[in-house]
XYZ file of C-alpha atoms in Angstrom:
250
model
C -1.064 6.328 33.944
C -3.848 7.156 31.828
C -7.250 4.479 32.238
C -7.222 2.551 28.387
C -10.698 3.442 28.144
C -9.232 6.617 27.047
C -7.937 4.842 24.155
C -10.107 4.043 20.866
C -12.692 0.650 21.490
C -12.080 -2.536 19.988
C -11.802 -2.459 16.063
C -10.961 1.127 16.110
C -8.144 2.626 13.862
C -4.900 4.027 16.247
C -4.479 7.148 13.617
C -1.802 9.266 15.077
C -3.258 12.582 13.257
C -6.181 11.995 15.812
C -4.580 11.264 18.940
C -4.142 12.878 21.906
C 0.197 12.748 23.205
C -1.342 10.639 26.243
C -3.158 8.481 24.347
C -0.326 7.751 21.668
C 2.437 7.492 24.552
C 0.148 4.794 26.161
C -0.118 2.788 22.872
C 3.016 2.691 21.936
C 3.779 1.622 25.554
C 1.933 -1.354 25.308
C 3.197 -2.558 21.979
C 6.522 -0.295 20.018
C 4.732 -1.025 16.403
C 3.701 1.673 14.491
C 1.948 1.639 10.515
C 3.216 3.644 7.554
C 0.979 3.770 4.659
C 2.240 4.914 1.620
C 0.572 5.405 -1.592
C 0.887 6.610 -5.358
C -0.514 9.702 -7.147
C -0.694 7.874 -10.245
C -2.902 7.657 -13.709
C -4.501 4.595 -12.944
C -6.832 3.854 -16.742
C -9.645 6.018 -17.629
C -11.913 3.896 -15.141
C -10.128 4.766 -11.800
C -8.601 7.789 -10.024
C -4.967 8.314 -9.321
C -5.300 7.598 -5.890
C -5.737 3.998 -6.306
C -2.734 2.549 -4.280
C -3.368 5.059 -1.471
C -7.075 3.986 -0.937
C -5.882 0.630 -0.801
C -2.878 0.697 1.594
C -4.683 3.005 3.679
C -7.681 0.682 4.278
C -5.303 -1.819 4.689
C -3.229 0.073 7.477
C -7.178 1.267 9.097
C -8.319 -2.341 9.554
C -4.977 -3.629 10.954
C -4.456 -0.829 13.230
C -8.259 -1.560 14.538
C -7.497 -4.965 15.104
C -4.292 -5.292 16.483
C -4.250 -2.338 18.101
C -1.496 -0.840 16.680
C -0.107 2.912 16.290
C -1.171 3.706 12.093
C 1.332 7.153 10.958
C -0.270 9.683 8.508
C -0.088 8.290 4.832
C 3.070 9.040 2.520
C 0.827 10.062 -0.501
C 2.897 9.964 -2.944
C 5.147 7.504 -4.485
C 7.835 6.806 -7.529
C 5.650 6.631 -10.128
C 6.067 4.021 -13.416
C 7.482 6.083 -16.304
C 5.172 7.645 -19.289
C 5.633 9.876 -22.181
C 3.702 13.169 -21.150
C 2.380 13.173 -17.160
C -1.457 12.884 -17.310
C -2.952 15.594 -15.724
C -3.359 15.773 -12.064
C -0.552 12.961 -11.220
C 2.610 13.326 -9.967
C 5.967 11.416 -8.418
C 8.807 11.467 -6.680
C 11.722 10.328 -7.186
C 13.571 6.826 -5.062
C 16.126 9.058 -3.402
C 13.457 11.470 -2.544
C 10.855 9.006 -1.077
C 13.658 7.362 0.901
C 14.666 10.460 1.800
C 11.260 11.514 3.512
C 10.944 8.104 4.892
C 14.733 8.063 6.488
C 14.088 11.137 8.171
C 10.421 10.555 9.590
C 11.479 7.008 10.682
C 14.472 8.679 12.557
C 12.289 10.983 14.467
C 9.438 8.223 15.445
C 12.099 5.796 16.780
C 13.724 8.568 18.581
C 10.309 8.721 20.480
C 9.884 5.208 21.297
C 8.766 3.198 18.319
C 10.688 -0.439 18.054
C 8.713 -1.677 14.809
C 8.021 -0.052 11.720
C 5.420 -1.628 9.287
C 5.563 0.101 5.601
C 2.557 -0.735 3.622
C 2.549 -0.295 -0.203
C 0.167 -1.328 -2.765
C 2.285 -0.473 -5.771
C 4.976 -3.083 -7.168
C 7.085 -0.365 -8.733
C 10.936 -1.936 -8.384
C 12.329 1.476 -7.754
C 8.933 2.549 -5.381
C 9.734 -0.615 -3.205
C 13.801 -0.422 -3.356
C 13.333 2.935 -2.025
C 11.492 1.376 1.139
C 13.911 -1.501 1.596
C 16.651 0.854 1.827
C 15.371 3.025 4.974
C 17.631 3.327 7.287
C 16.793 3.327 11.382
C 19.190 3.027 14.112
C 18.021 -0.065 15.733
C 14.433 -0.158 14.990
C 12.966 -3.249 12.770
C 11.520 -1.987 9.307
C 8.896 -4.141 7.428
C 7.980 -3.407 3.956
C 4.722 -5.175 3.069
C 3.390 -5.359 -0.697
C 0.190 -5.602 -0.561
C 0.080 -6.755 -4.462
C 2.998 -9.214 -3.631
C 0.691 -11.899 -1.780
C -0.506 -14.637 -4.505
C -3.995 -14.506 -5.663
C -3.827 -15.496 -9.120
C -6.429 -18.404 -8.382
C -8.708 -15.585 -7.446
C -8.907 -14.113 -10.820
C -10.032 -14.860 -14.765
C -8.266 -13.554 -17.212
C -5.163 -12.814 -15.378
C -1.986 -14.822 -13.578
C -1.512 -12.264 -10.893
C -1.612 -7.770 -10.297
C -0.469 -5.515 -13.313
C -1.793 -1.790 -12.965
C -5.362 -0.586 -13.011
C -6.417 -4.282 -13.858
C -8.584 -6.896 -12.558
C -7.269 -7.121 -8.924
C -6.328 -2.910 -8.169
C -10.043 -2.474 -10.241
C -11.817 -5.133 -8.058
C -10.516 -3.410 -4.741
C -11.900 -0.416 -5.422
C -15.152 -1.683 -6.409
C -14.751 -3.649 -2.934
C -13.630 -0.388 -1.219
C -14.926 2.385 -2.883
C -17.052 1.948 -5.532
C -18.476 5.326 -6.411
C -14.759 6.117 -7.072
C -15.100 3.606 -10.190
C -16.633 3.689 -13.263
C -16.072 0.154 -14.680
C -18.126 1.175 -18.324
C -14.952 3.133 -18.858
C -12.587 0.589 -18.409
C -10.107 -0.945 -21.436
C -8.040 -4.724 -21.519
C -4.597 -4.034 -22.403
C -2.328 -7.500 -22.227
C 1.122 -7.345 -22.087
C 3.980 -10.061 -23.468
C 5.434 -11.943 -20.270
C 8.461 -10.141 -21.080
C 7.318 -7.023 -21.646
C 5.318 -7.228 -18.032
C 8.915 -8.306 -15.989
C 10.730 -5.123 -18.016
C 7.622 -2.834 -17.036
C 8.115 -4.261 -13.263
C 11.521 -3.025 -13.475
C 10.945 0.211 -14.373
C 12.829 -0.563 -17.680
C 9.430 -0.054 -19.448
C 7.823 2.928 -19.824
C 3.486 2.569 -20.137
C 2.809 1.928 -23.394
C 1.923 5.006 -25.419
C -1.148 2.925 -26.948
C -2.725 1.537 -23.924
C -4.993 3.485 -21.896
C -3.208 3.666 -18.811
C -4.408 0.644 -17.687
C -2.638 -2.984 -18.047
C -4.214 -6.347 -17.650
C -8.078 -6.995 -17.662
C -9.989 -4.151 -15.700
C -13.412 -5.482 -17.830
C -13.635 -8.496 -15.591
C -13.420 -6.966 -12.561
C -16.509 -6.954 -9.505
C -16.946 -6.004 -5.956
C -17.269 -9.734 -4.975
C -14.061 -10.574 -5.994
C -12.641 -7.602 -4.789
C -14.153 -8.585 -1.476
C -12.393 -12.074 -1.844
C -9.169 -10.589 -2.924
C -9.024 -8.146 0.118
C -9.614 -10.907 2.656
C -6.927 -12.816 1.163
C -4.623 -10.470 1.185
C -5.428 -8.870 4.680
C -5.404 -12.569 6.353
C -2.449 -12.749 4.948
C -0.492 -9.818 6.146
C -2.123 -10.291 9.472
C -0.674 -13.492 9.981
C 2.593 -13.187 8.630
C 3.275 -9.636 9.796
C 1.250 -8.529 12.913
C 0.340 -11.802 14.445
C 4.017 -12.151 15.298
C 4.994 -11.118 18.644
C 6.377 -6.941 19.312
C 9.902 -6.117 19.235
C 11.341 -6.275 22.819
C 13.659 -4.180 24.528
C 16.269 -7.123 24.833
């Protein structure tokens, strides 16, 4: 076998786009797991570009794969977008059948060549974007779908009980993750009804022709809760997903 020094140090992201065959064959060897981010090209608000979600579950799949040491796949970038009138320019979606299409048939091929574990990461709460990661199907293979928007953090924030779209917690991530992506003089509060939020979760509500693309609170956004929120929520994925032992062969 190859010496694991060949293999990236401590910390180090497992991307497969990078690898060499001996180097991924020896990873996956030593633990069957391998990371699926997959992202949105969606109008996020005038404040933050479309590839919001992706820069998010990307990081997140980066600085999991570096410390657990675990395969990370090429990002899915695009998604099933939430509905609007006209398409702003420059974004576009799938549709569910289609994304679970794509996934069904690149799962089938990675567990045909030894992975045991997949681990989808998503930063988009979309009902139809997540149903159409439930429903991939593998032959025997374990499939994960983590939301990275689904762990509670409403304590971390101020004018909001927990994620909408473009708002105070996707707007503080980015100025945690990539600031000179965001330009937070641009941003505009647009509240929804509690009822109008859970039909827009759905997918039963379309964006609201008068907001500007953005829901929730953006204004009160800042890097240091962004830095808060992203600990919180990468702790907690860590634990409940990766810190559990790899699939066996039994």
């Amino acid at each position: 076998g190859e010496p694991m020094t060949d293999l990236p140090g401590a910390g180090v992201p497992r991307r497969l786009k990078e690898l060499l065959p001996h180097q991924t064959d020896a990873i996956l060897a030593r633990d069957p797991r391998l990371i699926v981010p997959v992202g949105t090209c969606e109008r996020h608000g005038p404040h933050l570009p479309p590839g919001c979600d992706t820069i998010i579950a990307e990081r997140l799949a980066d600085d999991l794969s570096g410390e657990f040491g675990v395969l990370r796949a090429p990002t899915v970038e695009y998604g099933v977008n939430v509905a609007t009138g006209k398409p702003p320019s420059g974004t576009s979606s799938v549709r569910k059948k289609t994304l679970h299409r794509l996934l069904n048939d690149l799962l089938h091929e990675w567990e045909a060549a030894g992975v045991h574990e997949f681990i989808l990461i998503t930063a988009h709460a979309h009902d139809p974007h997540q149903e159409a990661l439930a429903t991939v199907v593998t032959a025997e293979a374990r499939v994960r779908v983590v939301d990275a928007l689904a762990v509670p953090v409403g304590d971390l924030l101020d004018g909001q009980n927990g994620p909408m779209h473009a708002d105070e917690v996707d707007t503080s991530l980015m100025l945690y993750l990539a600031p000179e992506l965001v330009r937070l003089e641009l941003a505009q509060d647009y509240m929804l009804s509690r009822d109008e939020l859970r039909r827009y979760r759905r997918g039963w509500l379309k964006v609201p022709p008068d907001s500007p693309g953005s829901l929730g609170r953006p204004s009160l956004a800042s890097a240091e809760k962004g830095e808060r929120l992203y600990g919180r929520i990468r702790s907690r994925i860590a634990e409940r997903v990766f810190r559990a032992p790899p699939p066996t062969d039994a």
